[in-house]
Amino acid sequence: MANTIRKRNVELSAFEYEQAEFKGTSLSDRKAVRKAVLREDKLFKIIAYFSPDWIYWIDPNNEISFVSPSCKYLTGYDCDEMQNEMDFWKRIIHPHDYPRLENHFRTEYEGNSLCMEEFRIITKNGGVRWITHMCEPVYNEDDKYLGRYACNKESVSVKPRDQIIFKSGDYIYKIFDNASIGYYQIYFDGRIKRINDYMLNLLGYNSIEEFDQLNFEDYCIINVEKRMNFKSSMLKNGFVKDFESEWIRKDGTLLYLRETATAVENPDGSFTYYEGIADDITEKKEAEETALELSFERRKTEELKTEFLAMISHEIRTPLNVILNFARILKTDYSRLSPDELNDNIKIIEKEGKRIQRTIGLLLEMAELRTGSYDFNVSEIDLVNDIFLEVYRNFQNEAFDKDISFSLVNELEHATIIGDKHGVYQIFNQLTDNAIKYTLPGGSVIMKLFRDEDKRITAEISDTGIGIKQEYLPLLFKAFSQEDLSYSRIFEGTGLGLAVVERHCELNGAAINVYSEKNKGTNFVIRFKS
C-alpha cells in the first residue's frame, strides 16, 4: 500500500475531487461546497504551519499535497525533500518496523476508522526516534470523502481510540483546540461563538462559560473604533491579514495580538460571525516600545549636547571676543585714550571676564550637583546677615548702574535655618542676578523675608521685568533651557542658573514656586522647612 502513495508539490486537490464527484449537483451547491472547502483548507494550512507537530494531508487521489514545516524538527528533512521523494516513509522507517508500517497502511485503506500506530524513524543525521502516527478520514456534510489528515509527534503513551468519522470542519476545530496559537469565532455583535484553550489562557480566562454574560468587545478590546474598522475591512474584503490590536487580559494587563481573520458567509450571502487566529506579539511590541524610548532618549541627549555646545560657544566666545578687541585697543591706542575712555574699556573687560567666570562656575557646579560629588555641608544659617545682605551688596552697584530700584525687606526677628550655606547663597544669588538682568531701567527688584500662613520662613524675589510666557514655565528649570535661544537675543545667559537653583532647593528641603506674566514681572517664592 505504501507504494500507492504519490507525492507532488501542489495545493490540496479537494476541489478536483469535488468537480469529479459532484457533477450531478446544482451549480450553486457546488459553489457552496467549493467555498467551504477553500476556507477550511486555508485554516488547516495556517494552523499546521504553526503547529509543533509534523502534519500532512493526503487528498482523495492518495497524493500527499501538504507537509508542515515541523517535519524538520522530528526528521531533520525539509518539506521539499519529503514531497520530492516518492517513498520517503520507506527511507525513514526503521527496518524492524516495516511490517508494522505495512499493516498500518492496510488498515488505513480498508476502512474509515481513525488509525494510530507507533514507529521508529531514522532521522537525517542517523539518529533513531519513536513517533506516534495518527491519521483520520475527513468527509463533508454529504459523507463525500475529502482526504485524510495525518499527524506525527514524538511518541508518548497514547491509547487506541474508537472509530471516529469527522464531518466537515470538525478536523479543523480539533487541530485548533490543541494548537499553540489563538483561535476564535466571534459574532459581529461581539459575542464569542468558539475559542480555543490557548486563546483563553492568553486572555486569562479558564473557560468559555465565563463569557456567557460578557460581551467580548466590551471587556477585551481597548480601541472600539479600531475594532469597528477591523470588522468593516473584513466585510469589505472578506478577510483581514496581520492586523495588530491591543487587548485587555482579565487581570487588566495589556496584550498585543496579530490577527488574521475571515468573515464566514452564510448560504444566503450574509455574515453573522468571523473566525481567525491570533498570535501573541506582546513581548515583541514591548521590545519595540523600549527601543523607541531608548531612541527618543538618545535623540534628546543629542539635542541636549547640541544646545550645550551652542550655548557655551555663545557664552564664552562672545565675551572673549570683546575682551580681546578691547585689549587690542588698549595696546595700540593707549596713549591716545582719555582717563575716562581708559576706565570704560577696563570696566568692559572686567564685566566680560566675569561673564566667562560665571559661565564656567555654573558648568562646574552643575556637574558636581548631577554627579553627586557636590560637598554638602550643613550648618546654622542666618538668612539676613549670611545671605540676603551679602547678595544685596553684590548687586547694589549693578542695579544702580541700570537705574533699577533695588530694596531688601525683612519682616522676621529671627531668620535662622539649617542648611548648606553655599547652596542657599546660590539660590538667592542666581534669582537676584536674573531679576536685575531681565528688569528694564526704571523698574524695581525686591528681596523680601517673611513667614507664610503656615509660619514657615519664606523668601521672595520679585521684579517688574519682562516676565515669562505661560507655555514656557514648565521648562523654566530645565538645564540649558531659555525662552529665547536665538543668537540675537538681548539678554545673555547659559540657561543653567535656574537648574542650579532648583537642585540646591531640593538639597536644602526648600520648595520653590514661580509666578509670572509676560511684560508684568516675575515672582519667585522659596519656602524653607519649619
Coordinates of C-alpha atoms in Angstrom, one line a residue:
M1 CA 0.0 0.0 0.0
A2 CA 2.8 2.4 0.8
N3 CA 3.8 2.3 -2.9
T4 CA 0.4 3.7 -3.9
I5 CA 1.1 7.0 -2.1
R6 CA 2.2 9.5 -4.7
K7 CA 3.5 13.0 -3.9
R8 CA 3.6 16.3 -5.6
N9 CA 4.1 19.9 -4.5
V10 CA 0.6 21.2 -5.2
E11 CA -2.3 22.6 -3.3
L12 CA -5.0 20.4 -1.7
S13 CA -6.9 18.6 -4.5
A14 CA -10.3 18.6 -2.8
F15 CA -11.6 20.8 -5.5
E16 CA -10.6 18.4 -8.2
Y17 CA -12.4 15.7 -6.3
E18 CA -15.5 17.9 -5.8
Q19 CA -15.6 18.6 -9.6
A20 CA -15.4 14.9 -10.4
E21 CA -17.8 13.7 -7.7
F22 CA -20.5 16.5 -7.7
K23 CA -21.3 16.7 -11.4
G24 CA -24.9 15.8 -10.6
T25 CA -25.4 18.6 -8.2
S26 CA -26.5 22.1 -9.0
L27 CA -24.0 24.9 -9.7
S28 CA -24.9 26.8 -6.6
D29 CA -24.4 23.7 -4.4
R30 CA -21.1 23.0 -6.0
K31 CA -20.0 26.6 -5.3
A32 CA -21.1 26.4 -1.7
V33 CA -19.0 23.2 -1.2
R34 CA -16.0 24.7 -3.0
K35 CA -16.2 27.8 -0.8
A36 CA -16.4 25.8 2.4
V37 CA -13.5 23.6 1.4
L38 CA -11.4 26.6 0.5
R39 CA -12.0 28.2 3.8
E40 CA -11.1 25.0 5.7
D41 CA -8.1 24.4 3.5
K42 CA -6.7 27.9 4.4
L43 CA -7.4 27.4 8.1
F44 CA -5.8 23.9 8.1
K45 CA -2.6 25.2 6.4
I46 CA -2.4 28.2 8.8
I47 CA -2.6 26.1 12.0
A48 CA -0.5 23.3 10.5
Y49 CA 2.2 25.8 9.7
F50 CA 2.4 27.0 13.3
S51 CA 1.9 23.6 14.9
P52 CA 4.9 21.9 16.6
D53 CA 3.6 18.5 15.2
W54 CA 4.5 17.1 11.8
I55 CA 1.2 17.4 9.9
Y56 CA 0.4 16.4 6.3
W57 CA -2.6 16.0 4.1
I58 CA -3.5 13.0 1.8
D59 CA -6.0 14.0 -0.9
P60 CA -8.6 11.7 -2.4
N61 CA -6.1 10.7 -5.1
N62 CA -3.8 9.4 -2.3
E63 CA -1.3 12.2 -3.1
I64 CA 0.5 14.0 -0.2
S65 CA -0.2 17.6 -1.1
F66 CA 0.8 19.4 2.0
V67 CA 3.5 18.9 4.7
S68 CA 4.0 21.2 7.7
P69 CA 7.5 22.7 8.4
S70 CA 7.7 20.9 11.7
C71 CA 8.6 17.8 9.9
K72 CA 12.2 19.0 10.0
Y73 CA 12.1 19.1 13.9
L74 CA 11.2 15.4 14.0
T75 CA 13.1 14.0 11.0
G76 CA 15.7 16.6 10.0
Y77 CA 14.3 16.7 6.5
D78 CA 12.7 19.8 4.8
C79 CA 9.2 19.7 3.4
D80 CA 10.6 19.8 -0.2
E81 CA 12.8 16.8 0.5
M82 CA 9.8 14.7 1.5
Q83 CA 7.4 15.9 -1.2
N84 CA 10.0 15.3 -3.9
E85 CA 10.8 11.7 -2.9
M86 CA 8.2 9.0 -3.8
D87 CA 8.9 6.6 -0.9
F88 CA 10.1 8.8 2.0
W89 CA 8.3 6.5 4.5
K90 CA 10.4 3.5 3.4
R91 CA 13.6 5.6 3.7
I92 CA 13.0 7.0 7.2
I93 CA 11.2 4.0 8.8
H94 CA 13.3 1.7 11.0
P95 CA 13.8 -1.7 9.2
H96 CA 12.4 -3.6 12.2
D97 CA 9.2 -1.6 11.9
Y98 CA 8.5 -2.3 8.2
P99 CA 5.8 -4.9 9.0
R100 CA 4.1 -2.5 11.4
L101 CA 4.1 0.2 8.7
E102 CA 2.6 -2.2 6.0
N103 CA -0.1 -3.3 8.4
H104 CA -0.9 0.3 9.3
F105 CA -1.4 1.2 5.6
R106 CA -3.5 -1.9 5.1
T107 CA -5.8 -0.9 8.0
E108 CA -5.9 2.7 6.8
Y109 CA -7.2 1.9 3.3
E110 CA -9.5 -1.0 4.3
G111 CA -11.8 1.1 6.4
N112 CA -12.8 4.6 7.6
S113 CA -11.6 4.4 11.1
L114 CA -9.0 6.5 12.8
C115 CA -5.6 4.8 12.6
M116 CA -2.9 5.1 15.1
E117 CA 0.5 3.5 15.4
E118 CA 4.0 4.0 16.8
F119 CA 7.1 3.7 14.7
R120 CA 10.8 4.2 15.0
I121 CA 12.2 6.5 12.3
I122 CA 15.8 7.2 11.3
T123 CA 16.4 10.9 11.3
K124 CA 18.6 12.7 8.7
N125 CA 21.6 12.7 10.9
G126 CA 21.2 9.0 11.6
G127 CA 19.5 9.1 15.0
V128 CA 16.6 6.9 16.0
R129 CA 13.4 8.5 17.3
W130 CA 10.0 7.0 18.2
I131 CA 7.0 8.8 16.8
T132 CA 3.2 8.4 17.2
H133 CA 1.5 8.5 13.9
M134 CA -2.3 9.2 13.6
C135 CA -4.4 9.7 10.5
E136 CA -8.1 10.2 10.1
P137 CA -10.5 10.3 7.2
V138 CA -12.4 13.6 6.5
Y139 CA -15.9 13.9 5.0
N140 CA -18.2 16.7 4.0
E141 CA -21.8 17.0 5.1
D142 CA -22.9 14.6 2.3
D143 CA -20.4 12.0 3.5
K144 CA -18.2 12.5 0.5
Y145 CA -14.6 11.6 1.2
L146 CA -12.2 14.7 1.1
G147 CA -9.0 13.1 2.1
R148 CA -7.0 12.1 5.2
Y149 CA -5.5 14.2 7.9
A150 CA -2.2 12.8 9.3
C151 CA -0.3 13.9 12.3
N152 CA 3.1 12.7 13.7
K153 CA 4.6 13.7 17.1
E154 CA 7.2 12.4 19.4
S155 CA 6.0 9.2 20.9
V156 CA 4.1 9.4 24.2
S157 CA 1.8 6.9 25.8
V158 CA -1.3 7.0 23.6
K159 CA -4.2 4.5 23.9
P160 CA -6.1 3.4 20.8
R161 CA -9.3 5.2 20.3
D162 CA -12.7 4.1 18.9
Q163 CA -13.5 4.7 15.3
I164 CA -14.1 8.5 14.7
I165 CA -15.6 9.9 11.5
F166 CA -15.3 13.6 11.2
K167 CA -17.9 15.7 9.4
S168 CA -16.8 18.8 7.5
G169 CA -15.0 21.3 9.7
D170 CA -14.6 19.1 12.8
Y171 CA -11.0 18.2 12.0
I172 CA -10.2 21.9 11.8
Y173 CA -11.6 22.6 15.3
K174 CA -9.7 19.5 16.7
I175 CA -6.4 21.0 15.4
F176 CA -7.2 24.5 16.7
D177 CA -8.3 23.3 20.1
N178 CA -4.9 21.8 20.8
A179 CA -2.8 24.4 18.9
S180 CA -0.2 26.8 20.3
I181 CA -1.8 29.7 18.7
G182 CA -5.0 31.6 19.4
Y183 CA -8.2 30.6 17.5
Y184 CA -11.7 32.2 17.8
Q185 CA -15.1 32.5 16.2
I186 CA -16.8 35.8 17.1
Y187 CA -20.2 37.1 16.2
F188 CA -20.2 40.5 14.7
D189 CA -22.1 41.9 17.7
G190 CA -19.2 40.9 19.9
R191 CA -20.3 37.6 21.4
I192 CA -18.0 34.6 21.3
K193 CA -19.1 31.6 19.4
R194 CA -15.9 29.5 19.8
I195 CA -12.5 29.9 21.3
N196 CA -9.6 27.5 21.9
D197 CA -7.8 27.0 25.2
Y198 CA -4.7 28.8 24.1
M199 CA -6.7 31.9 23.4
L200 CA -8.5 31.6 26.8
N201 CA -5.1 31.4 28.6
L202 CA -3.8 34.4 26.7
L203 CA -6.8 36.4 28.0
G204 CA -6.6 35.0 31.5
Y205 CA -9.9 33.1 31.5
N206 CA -10.5 29.4 32.4
S207 CA -13.4 28.6 30.2
I208 CA -15.7 30.0 27.5
E209 CA -18.5 29.9 30.0
E210 CA -17.0 33.0 31.7
F211 CA -18.0 34.9 28.6
D212 CA -21.7 33.9 28.7
Q213 CA -22.7 37.1 30.4
L214 CA -20.0 39.2 28.8
N215 CA -19.6 41.0 25.5
F216 CA -16.2 40.1 24.3
E217 CA -15.5 43.5 22.7
D218 CA -16.6 45.4 25.8
Y219 CA -14.3 43.6 28.1
C220 CA -11.3 42.6 25.9
I221 CA -10.9 45.3 23.3
I222 CA -9.2 48.7 24.1
N223 CA -9.9 50.7 21.0
V224 CA -13.5 50.1 19.9
E225 CA -13.2 52.4 16.8
K226 CA -10.2 50.4 15.7
R227 CA -12.2 47.2 16.1
M228 CA -15.0 48.6 14.0
N229 CA -12.5 49.4 11.2
F230 CA -11.2 45.8 11.6
K231 CA -14.7 44.3 11.0
S232 CA -15.6 46.8 8.3
S233 CA -12.4 45.9 6.3
M234 CA -13.2 42.2 6.8
L235 CA -16.8 42.6 5.5
K236 CA -15.5 44.6 2.5
N237 CA -12.6 42.4 1.5
G238 CA -13.6 39.0 3.1
F239 CA -10.6 38.8 5.3
V240 CA -8.0 40.8 7.3
K241 CA -4.4 39.8 7.4
D242 CA -1.7 40.6 10.1
F243 CA -3.9 43.1 11.9
E244 CA -2.2 44.3 15.1
S245 CA -4.6 45.1 18.0
E246 CA -4.4 45.8 21.7
W247 CA -6.5 43.6 24.1
I248 CA -7.1 43.6 27.8
R249 CA -6.5 40.5 29.9
K250 CA -8.8 39.5 32.7
D251 CA -6.3 40.9 35.2
G252 CA -6.2 44.3 33.4
T253 CA -2.8 43.9 31.8
L254 CA -2.2 44.8 28.2
L255 CA -1.9 42.2 25.5
Y256 CA -0.8 42.8 21.9
L257 CA -2.0 40.4 19.2
R258 CA -1.5 40.0 15.5
E259 CA -4.7 38.7 13.9
T260 CA -5.6 37.1 10.6
A261 CA -9.3 36.6 10.2
T262 CA -12.0 35.9 7.7
A263 CA -15.7 36.6 7.6
V264 CA -17.8 33.4 7.4
E265 CA -20.5 33.6 4.7
N266 CA -24.0 32.1 5.2
P267 CA -25.8 30.3 2.4
D268 CA -27.8 33.5 1.8
G269 CA -24.7 35.6 1.4
S270 CA -24.9 37.3 4.8
F271 CA -22.3 37.3 7.6
T272 CA -23.0 36.6 11.2
Y273 CA -19.6 35.8 12.6
Y274 CA -15.9 35.8 11.7
E275 CA -13.1 33.4 12.6
G276 CA -9.4 33.9 12.8
I277 CA -6.1 33.1 14.5
A278 CA -4.2 35.4 16.9
D279 CA -0.5 35.4 17.6
D280 CA 0.8 36.9 20.9
I281 CA 3.3 39.7 20.0
T282 CA 3.3 41.3 23.4
E283 CA 7.0 40.8 24.0
K284 CA 7.8 42.0 20.5
K285 CA 5.8 45.2 20.9
E286 CA 7.2 45.9 24.4
A287 CA 10.7 45.4 23.0
E288 CA 9.8 47.8 20.1
E289 CA 8.5 50.4 22.6
T290 CA 11.6 50.1 24.7
A291 CA 13.7 50.6 21.6
L292 CA 11.7 53.7 20.7
E293 CA 12.1 55.1 24.2
L294 CA 15.8 54.5 24.0
S295 CA 16.0 56.1 20.6
F296 CA 14.0 59.0 21.9
E297 CA 16.3 59.4 24.9
R298 CA 19.3 59.2 22.6
R299 CA 17.8 61.9 20.4
K300 CA 17.1 64.1 23.4
T301 CA 20.7 63.5 24.6
E302 CA 22.0 64.6 21.2
E303 CA 19.7 67.6 21.3
L304 CA 21.0 68.5 24.8
K305 CA 24.6 68.2 23.6
T306 CA 23.9 70.4 20.7
E307 CA 22.1 73.0 22.9
F308 CA 25.0 72.8 25.3
L309 CA 27.7 73.4 22.7
A310 CA 25.8 76.2 21.1
M311 CA 25.1 77.9 24.4
I312 CA 28.6 77.5 25.7
S313 CA 30.1 78.6 22.5
H314 CA 28.0 81.8 22.6
E315 CA 28.5 82.5 26.3
I316 CA 32.3 82.1 26.2
R317 CA 33.3 83.2 22.7
T318 CA 31.2 86.4 22.7
P319 CA 32.7 87.9 25.9
L320 CA 36.2 86.6 24.9
N321 CA 36.0 88.4 21.6
V322 CA 35.0 91.6 23.4
I323 CA 38.0 91.2 25.9
L324 CA 40.4 90.6 23.0
N325 CA 39.1 93.5 21.0
F326 CA 39.4 96.0 23.9
A327 CA 42.8 94.6 24.9
R328 CA 43.9 95.3 21.3
I329 CA 42.5 98.9 21.6
L330 CA 44.4 99.4 24.9
K331 CA 47.6 98.1 23.4
T332 CA 47.5 100.1 20.2
D333 CA 45.7 103.3 21.3
Y334 CA 46.6 103.5 25.0
S335 CA 48.5 106.8 24.7
R336 CA 45.6 108.5 22.8
L337 CA 42.8 107.4 25.3
S338 CA 41.5 109.8 27.9
P339 CA 41.3 108.6 31.5
D340 CA 37.5 108.2 31.2
E341 CA 37.9 106.2 28.0
L342 CA 40.6 104.1 29.5
N343 CA 38.4 103.4 32.6
D344 CA 35.4 102.5 30.5
N345 CA 37.5 100.0 28.5
I346 CA 38.8 98.4 31.6
K347 CA 35.2 98.1 33.0
I348 CA 34.1 96.3 29.9
I349 CA 37.0 93.9 30.0
E350 CA 36.2 93.2 33.7
K351 CA 32.5 92.7 33.0
E352 CA 33.0 90.3 30.2
G353 CA 35.7 88.4 32.2
K354 CA 33.2 88.0 35.0
R355 CA 30.7 86.7 32.5
I356 CA 33.1 83.9 31.4
Q357 CA 33.9 83.2 35.0
R358 CA 30.2 82.9 35.9
T359 CA 29.6 80.6 32.9
I360 CA 32.4 78.3 33.9
G361 CA 31.4 78.4 37.5
L362 CA 27.8 77.3 36.7
L363 CA 29.1 74.5 34.5
L364 CA 31.3 73.1 37.2
E365 CA 28.7 73.4 39.9
M366 CA 26.0 71.8 37.7
A367 CA 28.4 68.9 37.0
E368 CA 29.0 68.4 40.8
L369 CA 25.3 68.5 41.5
R370 CA 24.4 66.0 38.8
T371 CA 27.2 63.5 39.6
G372 CA 26.7 63.6 43.3
S373 CA 30.2 65.0 44.0
Y374 CA 28.9 68.3 45.5
D375 CA 30.2 68.8 49.0
F376 CA 27.0 69.4 51.0
N377 CA 27.9 71.0 54.4
V378 CA 25.0 71.5 56.9
S379 CA 25.2 74.4 59.4
E380 CA 23.1 77.1 61.0
I381 CA 22.4 80.0 58.6
D382 CA 21.2 83.5 59.4
L383 CA 19.3 84.3 56.2
V384 CA 19.5 88.1 56.8
N385 CA 23.2 88.5 57.7
D386 CA 24.7 85.5 55.9
I387 CA 22.7 85.5 52.7
F388 CA 20.5 88.5 51.9
L389 CA 22.9 91.3 52.9
E390 CA 25.7 89.6 51.0
V391 CA 23.6 89.2 47.9
Y392 CA 22.3 92.8 48.2
R393 CA 25.8 94.2 48.4
N394 CA 26.9 92.0 45.4
F395 CA 24.2 93.5 43.1
Q396 CA 23.7 97.0 44.6
N397 CA 26.1 98.8 42.2
E398 CA 24.8 96.9 39.1
A399 CA 21.2 97.8 40.0
F400 CA 22.2 101.5 40.4
D401 CA 24.0 101.5 37.1
K402 CA 20.9 100.2 35.4
D403 CA 18.7 102.7 37.2
I404 CA 16.7 99.9 38.9
S405 CA 15.2 100.4 42.4
F406 CA 16.7 97.6 44.5
S407 CA 15.5 97.0 48.0
L408 CA 15.6 94.5 50.8
V409 CA 12.6 94.0 53.1
N410 CA 12.8 91.9 56.3
E411 CA 9.7 91.1 58.4
L412 CA 11.5 88.4 60.6
E413 CA 13.0 88.9 64.0
H414 CA 14.8 85.5 63.7
A415 CA 15.5 84.2 60.2
T416 CA 17.7 81.2 61.1
I417 CA 17.5 77.9 59.1
I418 CA 19.6 74.7 58.9
G419 CA 21.2 74.0 55.5
D420 CA 24.1 74.2 53.2
K421 CA 25.4 77.8 53.2
H422 CA 26.9 77.8 49.8
G423 CA 23.8 76.2 48.3
V424 CA 21.4 78.7 49.9
Y425 CA 23.6 81.6 48.8
Q426 CA 23.5 80.3 45.2
I427 CA 19.7 80.1 45.3
F428 CA 19.3 83.9 46.0
N429 CA 22.4 84.9 44.1
Q430 CA 21.1 83.3 40.9
L431 CA 17.5 84.6 41.4
T432 CA 18.6 88.1 42.1
D433 CA 21.0 88.1 39.1
N434 CA 18.1 87.1 36.8
A435 CA 15.8 89.6 38.4
I436 CA 18.2 92.5 37.7
K437 CA 19.2 91.1 34.3
Y438 CA 15.6 90.9 33.0
T439 CA 14.4 94.2 34.5
L440 CA 14.5 97.3 32.3
P441 CA 15.7 100.7 33.5
G442 CA 13.2 102.4 35.8
G443 CA 11.9 99.1 37.1
S444 CA 12.3 97.5 40.6
V445 CA 13.6 94.4 42.3
I446 CA 12.6 93.5 45.9
M447 CA 14.2 90.8 48.2
K448 CA 11.8 90.0 51.0
L449 CA 11.8 87.7 54.1
F450 CA 8.6 86.8 56.0
R451 CA 6.6 83.9 57.4
D452 CA 3.8 82.4 55.3
E453 CA 0.3 81.3 56.6
D454 CA 1.9 78.0 57.8
K455 CA 4.5 80.0 59.8
R456 CA 7.3 78.8 57.5
I457 CA 10.3 81.1 56.8
T458 CA 9.6 82.3 53.3
A459 CA 11.8 84.4 50.9
E460 CA 10.5 86.2 47.8
I461 CA 12.5 87.7 44.9
S462 CA 10.2 89.8 42.8
D463 CA 10.8 92.1 39.8
T464 CA 8.9 94.3 37.3
G465 CA 10.9 92.8 34.4
I466 CA 9.9 91.3 31.1
G467 CA 8.2 88.3 32.6
I468 CA 7.8 84.8 31.3
K469 CA 5.3 83.2 28.8
Q470 CA 2.9 80.8 30.5
E471 CA 3.8 78.0 28.0
Y472 CA 7.5 78.3 28.9
L473 CA 7.0 78.0 32.7
P474 CA 7.1 74.1 32.7
L475 CA 10.6 74.3 31.1
L476 CA 11.9 77.0 33.3
F477 CA 14.2 74.8 35.5
K478 CA 15.4 72.6 32.6
A479 CA 19.2 72.8 32.1
F480 CA 20.3 74.9 29.1
S481 CA 16.7 76.0 28.6
Q482 CA 15.9 79.6 27.6
E483 CA 12.8 81.3 26.4
D484 CA 14.8 83.0 23.6
L485 CA 17.5 80.7 22.2
S486 CA 18.4 82.9 19.2
Y487 CA 21.9 84.4 18.9
S488 CA 20.3 87.8 18.5
R489 CA 18.7 87.6 21.9
I490 CA 19.0 90.7 24.1
F491 CA 19.9 89.0 27.4
E492 CA 22.9 86.8 28.0
G493 CA 22.8 83.5 29.9
T494 CA 23.5 79.8 29.7
G495 CA 20.1 78.5 30.9
L496 CA 21.9 76.8 33.8
G497 CA 21.2 79.3 36.6
L498 CA 17.6 78.1 37.5
A499 CA 18.6 74.5 37.1
V500 CA 21.2 75.0 39.8
V501 CA 18.7 76.9 41.9
E502 CA 16.2 74.0 41.7
R503 CA 18.8 71.4 42.7
H504 CA 20.0 73.5 45.7
C505 CA 16.4 73.9 46.8
E506 CA 15.9 70.1 46.7
L507 CA 19.1 69.5 48.7
N508 CA 18.1 72.1 51.3
G509 CA 14.5 70.9 51.6
A510 CA 13.1 74.1 50.2
A511 CA 10.0 74.4 48.0
I512 CA 10.3 76.9 45.1
N513 CA 7.3 78.3 43.1
V514 CA 7.3 80.9 40.3
Y515 CA 4.5 83.3 39.3
S516 CA 4.9 85.4 36.2
E517 CA 3.1 87.2 33.5
K518 CA 4.6 88.4 30.2
N519 CA 5.7 92.1 30.4
K520 CA 4.5 92.4 34.0
G521 CA 7.3 90.8 36.0
T522 CA 8.2 87.6 37.9
N523 CA 7.9 86.5 41.5
F524 CA 10.0 83.6 42.9
V525 CA 8.8 82.2 46.3
I526 CA 11.0 79.9 48.4
R527 CA 9.6 78.2 51.5
F528 CA 12.0 76.6 53.9
K529 CA 11.2 73.7 56.2
S530 CA 9.9 74.7 59.7

